Amino acid sequence: MRQTDAMQTRGKVSLLLVLASLVGACWPSPAALAEERPPAPSTDTAAQEPSPPPETRAQLYDRIQVLEARVQGMEGKLKDSALARKTADQARMEAERRLAQGNQAVEQMHGELEALQARQAELEEALAEQQTLVEHLAAALEEERKHNALLTSQVEALAAQLPETEGGILTEQAARTAATQAFLALRSQIQRPGGADAATGIQSRAEAEDLLRKRQLKLARATDALSVYRVRERDSLGRISSRFYGSSGQWHRLFEANRHLLDNPDQLTPGMTLVIP
């Protein structure tokens, strides 16, 4: 900016010097005026139009003032143009600075976006792994529930076969009912050999006798009886009483303990099992 002002000042001075030299050249000195005399006008010259008189110092001064005013106007325009150029340069520099800042912010946002996308991909992968693990655990849990249900069913079945005195749930009445069903299956096999019993599914006399023995044994345990006995041919309650009690007079105890199977103390079925109280 200072260099531009200096150049403008030097231009102004040079212009004024040129104007001054022109004025000096155009305005003659007094000696020259005294020595020079205009020639006598000829006839032809007189007939022509008179030449304009030379400019006075005042006129020349006015012309110089006009020229200086023009120069000042040009200088003002140059200053305005320089100021506008300076303002434009500052605006351009400010725009470039803001553009650089914007580019930097965009690059930073791109970096943050890429980091977020990478983090999202990691989280999605971890989530997929967790979902797979949850599915495996859910499948394992379902298998464990099925296994537990099976074990529970087996425990309940076992508990149903054990009397309450041994930690089961088999009551005396339930044991008598089960034994009665087994005896009916045996009697059905005796009456119709080979026929399947609807209640127990027994298809042979041996199976029926074995089932009755097992259920009478459970009843004996539920009632805290002495033992069980499988009836043979020609057995009677008196003979069985003598074998276990040493006297045939205790036959009524045997009859009462097996009333769920016997309607008549004199009618024993070979192969049936009696509870010995």
Coordinates of C-alpha atoms in Angstrom, one line a residue:
M1 CA 0.0 0.0 0.0
R2 CA 2.8 2.4 0.9
Q3 CA 4.6 1.6 -2.4
T4 CA 1.4 2.4 -4.3
D5 CA 1.0 5.8 -2.6
A6 CA 4.7 6.7 -3.4
M7 CA 4.3 5.8 -7.0
Q8 CA 1.1 7.9 -7.2
T9 CA 2.9 10.9 -5.6
R10 CA 5.8 10.7 -8.0
G11 CA 3.4 10.6 -10.9
K12 CA 1.7 13.7 -9.6
V13 CA 4.9 15.6 -9.3
S14 CA 6.1 14.6 -12.7
L15 CA 2.8 15.8 -14.2
L16 CA 3.1 19.2 -12.5
L17 CA 6.6 19.6 -13.8
V18 CA 5.5 18.8 -17.4
L19 CA 2.7 21.4 -17.0
A20 CA 5.2 24.0 -15.8
S21 CA 7.5 23.4 -18.6
L22 CA 4.7 23.8 -21.1
V23 CA 3.7 27.1 -19.5
G24 CA 7.3 28.4 -19.7
A25 CA 7.6 27.4 -23.3
C26 CA 4.4 29.1 -24.3
W27 CA 5.0 32.4 -22.4
P28 CA 7.9 34.4 -23.9
S29 CA 10.2 36.6 -21.8
P30 CA 10.2 40.5 -21.9
A31 CA 13.5 40.7 -23.8
A32 CA 12.2 38.5 -26.5
L33 CA 9.0 40.6 -26.7
A34 CA 11.1 43.8 -27.1
E35 CA 13.4 42.4 -29.7
E36 CA 10.7 40.8 -31.8
R37 CA 8.5 43.0 -33.8
P38 CA 5.6 41.6 -35.8
P39 CA 6.1 42.1 -39.6
A40 CA 3.8 44.5 -41.4
P41 CA 0.7 42.8 -42.4
S42 CA 0.5 42.2 -46.1
T43 CA -2.5 42.7 -48.1
D44 CA -3.2 39.0 -48.2
T45 CA -2.7 38.6 -44.5
A46 CA -5.0 41.5 -43.7
A47 CA -7.6 39.9 -45.7
Q48 CA -7.4 36.7 -43.6
E49 CA -9.0 36.2 -40.2
P50 CA -6.9 37.4 -37.2
S51 CA -5.1 34.7 -35.2
P52 CA -6.3 34.1 -31.6
P53 CA -4.4 35.9 -29.0
P54 CA -1.9 33.9 -26.8
E55 CA -3.2 32.6 -23.5
T56 CA -2.5 34.7 -20.5
R57 CA -1.0 33.4 -17.3
A58 CA -4.4 33.3 -15.6
Q59 CA -5.8 31.2 -18.4
L60 CA -2.8 28.9 -18.2
Y61 CA -3.2 28.8 -14.4
D62 CA -6.9 27.9 -14.8
R63 CA -5.9 25.1 -17.2
I64 CA -3.4 23.9 -14.6
Q65 CA -6.1 23.9 -11.9
V66 CA -8.4 21.9 -14.1
L67 CA -5.7 19.5 -14.9
E68 CA -4.8 19.2 -11.2
A69 CA -8.5 18.7 -10.4
R70 CA -8.6 15.9 -12.9
V71 CA -5.4 14.4 -11.5
Q72 CA -6.9 14.6 -8.0
G73 CA -10.1 12.9 -9.3
M74 CA -8.0 10.2 -10.9
E75 CA -6.0 9.9 -7.6
G76 CA -9.3 9.6 -5.7
K77 CA -10.5 6.9 -8.1
L78 CA -7.2 5.1 -7.8
K79 CA -7.5 5.3 -4.0
D80 CA -11.1 4.0 -4.1
S81 CA -10.0 1.3 -6.5
A82 CA -7.1 0.4 -4.3
L83 CA -9.4 0.3 -1.2
A84 CA -11.9 -1.8 -3.1
R85 CA -9.1 -4.1 -4.2
K86 CA -7.8 -4.2 -0.6
T87 CA -11.4 -5.0 0.6
A88 CA -11.8 -7.6 -2.0
D89 CA -8.5 -9.2 -1.1
Q90 CA -9.4 -9.2 2.5
A91 CA -12.8 -10.7 1.7
R92 CA -11.1 -13.3 -0.5
M93 CA -8.6 -14.1 2.2
E94 CA -11.4 -14.4 4.8
A95 CA -13.4 -16.6 2.4
E96 CA -10.3 -18.8 1.8
R97 CA -9.8 -19.0 5.6
R98 CA -13.4 -20.0 6.2
L99 CA -13.2 -22.5 3.3
A100 CA -10.1 -24.0 4.8
Q101 CA -11.8 -24.2 8.2
G102 CA -14.9 -25.7 6.6
N103 CA -12.8 -28.3 4.8
Q104 CA -11.0 -29.1 8.0
A105 CA -14.3 -29.5 9.8
V106 CA -15.7 -31.7 7.0
E107 CA -12.5 -33.9 7.1
Q108 CA -12.9 -34.1 10.9
M109 CA -16.6 -35.1 10.5
H110 CA -15.6 -37.7 7.9
G111 CA -13.1 -39.1 10.3
E112 CA -15.7 -39.2 13.2
L113 CA -18.2 -40.8 10.8
E114 CA -15.8 -43.5 9.8
A115 CA -15.0 -44.2 13.5
L116 CA -18.7 -44.4 14.3
Q117 CA -19.3 -46.7 11.4
A118 CA -16.4 -48.9 12.5
R119 CA -17.7 -48.9 16.1
Q120 CA -21.2 -49.8 14.8
A121 CA -19.9 -52.7 12.9
E122 CA -18.0 -54.0 16.0
L123 CA -21.2 -53.6 18.1
E124 CA -23.3 -55.4 15.4
E125 CA -20.8 -58.2 15.3
A126 CA -20.7 -58.5 19.1
L127 CA -24.5 -58.4 19.1
A128 CA -24.7 -61.2 16.6
E129 CA -22.3 -63.3 18.7
Q130 CA -24.4 -62.6 21.8
Q131 CA -27.6 -63.6 20.0
T132 CA -26.0 -66.8 18.8
L133 CA -24.9 -67.5 22.3
V134 CA -28.4 -66.7 23.7
E135 CA -29.9 -69.1 21.1
H136 CA -27.5 -71.9 22.1
L137 CA -28.2 -71.2 25.8
A138 CA -31.9 -71.2 25.2
A139 CA -31.7 -74.5 23.3
A140 CA -29.6 -76.0 26.1
L141 CA -32.1 -74.7 28.7
E142 CA -34.9 -76.2 26.8
E143 CA -33.1 -79.6 26.8
E144 CA -32.4 -79.2 30.5
R145 CA -36.1 -78.5 31.1
K146 CA -37.1 -81.6 29.2
H147 CA -34.6 -83.6 31.1
N148 CA -35.8 -82.2 34.4
A149 CA -39.4 -82.9 33.4
L150 CA -38.4 -86.5 32.6
L151 CA -36.5 -86.9 35.9
T152 CA -39.5 -85.4 37.8
S153 CA -41.8 -87.8 36.1
Q154 CA -39.5 -90.7 37.0
V155 CA -39.2 -89.5 40.6
E156 CA -43.0 -89.1 40.8
A157 CA -43.4 -92.6 39.4
L158 CA -40.9 -94.0 41.9
A159 CA -42.5 -92.1 44.7
A160 CA -45.9 -93.5 43.7
Q161 CA -44.4 -96.9 44.2
L162 CA -42.9 -96.3 47.6
P163 CA -45.0 -96.1 50.8
E164 CA -45.1 -93.0 52.8
T165 CA -43.0 -94.6 55.5
E166 CA -40.2 -94.8 53.0
G167 CA -40.5 -91.2 51.7
G168 CA -42.9 -92.0 48.9
I169 CA -46.5 -91.0 48.3
L170 CA -48.0 -94.5 48.1
T171 CA -50.9 -94.7 50.6
E172 CA -52.3 -97.9 52.0
Q173 CA -55.5 -97.4 50.2
A174 CA -53.8 -96.8 46.9
A175 CA -51.6 -99.9 47.4
R176 CA -54.7 -102.0 48.1
T177 CA -56.5 -100.6 44.9
A178 CA -53.4 -101.4 42.8
A179 CA -53.2 -104.9 44.2
T180 CA -56.9 -105.5 43.6
Q181 CA -56.4 -104.5 39.9
A182 CA -53.5 -107.0 39.6
F183 CA -55.5 -109.8 41.2
L184 CA -58.4 -109.2 38.8
A185 CA -55.9 -109.4 35.9
L186 CA -54.7 -112.7 37.3
R187 CA -58.2 -114.1 37.6
S188 CA -58.9 -112.9 34.1
Q189 CA -55.9 -114.9 32.8
I190 CA -57.1 -118.0 34.7
Q191 CA -60.6 -117.7 33.2
R192 CA -59.4 -116.7 29.7
P193 CA -55.8 -117.6 29.2
G194 CA -53.9 -115.4 26.7
G195 CA -56.4 -112.5 26.8
A196 CA -55.1 -109.0 27.5
D197 CA -56.3 -107.3 30.7
A198 CA -57.8 -103.9 29.9
A199 CA -56.6 -102.3 33.2
T200 CA -53.0 -103.7 33.4
G201 CA -52.3 -104.9 29.9
I202 CA -51.2 -108.3 31.2
Q203 CA -51.2 -111.0 28.5
S204 CA -50.1 -114.1 30.5
R205 CA -50.8 -115.7 33.9
A206 CA -47.1 -115.5 34.8
E207 CA -47.1 -111.8 34.2
A208 CA -50.2 -111.4 36.2
E209 CA -48.8 -113.4 39.2
D210 CA -45.6 -111.4 39.1
L211 CA -47.5 -108.1 39.0
L212 CA -49.7 -109.1 41.9
R213 CA -46.6 -110.1 43.9
K214 CA -45.0 -106.7 43.4
R215 CA -48.1 -104.8 44.4
Q216 CA -48.8 -106.9 47.4
L217 CA -45.2 -106.4 48.5
K218 CA -45.7 -102.6 48.2
L219 CA -48.9 -103.0 50.3
A220 CA -46.9 -105.0 52.9
R221 CA -44.3 -102.2 53.1
A222 CA -47.0 -99.5 53.3
T223 CA -48.7 -101.4 56.2
D224 CA -45.5 -102.4 57.8
A225 CA -46.4 -106.1 57.4
L226 CA -44.2 -109.0 58.2
S227 CA -43.8 -110.5 54.7
V228 CA -45.7 -111.8 51.7
Y229 CA -46.4 -115.3 50.6
R230 CA -47.3 -116.9 47.2
V231 CA -50.1 -119.5 47.6
R232 CA -49.4 -123.0 46.4
E233 CA -51.6 -125.9 45.6
R234 CA -53.6 -127.3 48.6
D235 CA -52.7 -124.2 50.8
S236 CA -55.2 -122.8 53.3
L237 CA -55.2 -119.8 55.5
G238 CA -54.8 -122.2 58.6
R239 CA -51.8 -123.9 57.1
I240 CA -50.2 -120.6 56.2
S241 CA -50.9 -119.3 59.7
S242 CA -49.2 -122.3 61.2
R243 CA -46.2 -121.7 59.0
F244 CA -45.7 -118.0 60.0
Y245 CA -47.3 -117.9 63.5
G246 CA -46.9 -121.5 64.7
S247 CA -50.7 -121.8 65.0
S248 CA -53.5 -122.2 62.6
G249 CA -55.7 -120.1 64.8
Q250 CA -54.3 -116.8 63.4
W251 CA -55.9 -117.4 60.0
H252 CA -58.4 -114.6 60.5
R253 CA -55.5 -112.1 60.6
L254 CA -54.5 -113.3 57.2
F255 CA -58.0 -113.0 55.9
E256 CA -58.5 -109.5 57.2
A257 CA -55.1 -108.3 55.8
N258 CA -56.1 -109.6 52.3
R259 CA -59.8 -108.8 52.2
H260 CA -59.2 -106.7 49.1
L261 CA -58.4 -110.1 47.3
L262 CA -60.5 -112.7 49.3
D263 CA -64.2 -112.9 49.4
N264 CA -64.1 -116.3 51.1
P265 CA -61.3 -117.5 53.5
D266 CA -61.6 -121.0 52.0
Q267 CA -61.1 -120.0 48.4
L268 CA -57.4 -119.4 47.7
T269 CA -56.0 -119.1 44.2
P270 CA -52.7 -120.9 43.6
G271 CA -50.1 -118.3 42.4
M272 CA -51.7 -115.4 44.2
T273 CA -49.6 -113.5 46.8
L274 CA -50.9 -112.8 50.3
V275 CA -49.8 -110.1 52.7
I276 CA -48.6 -111.6 56.0
P277 CA -49.4 -109.0 58.8

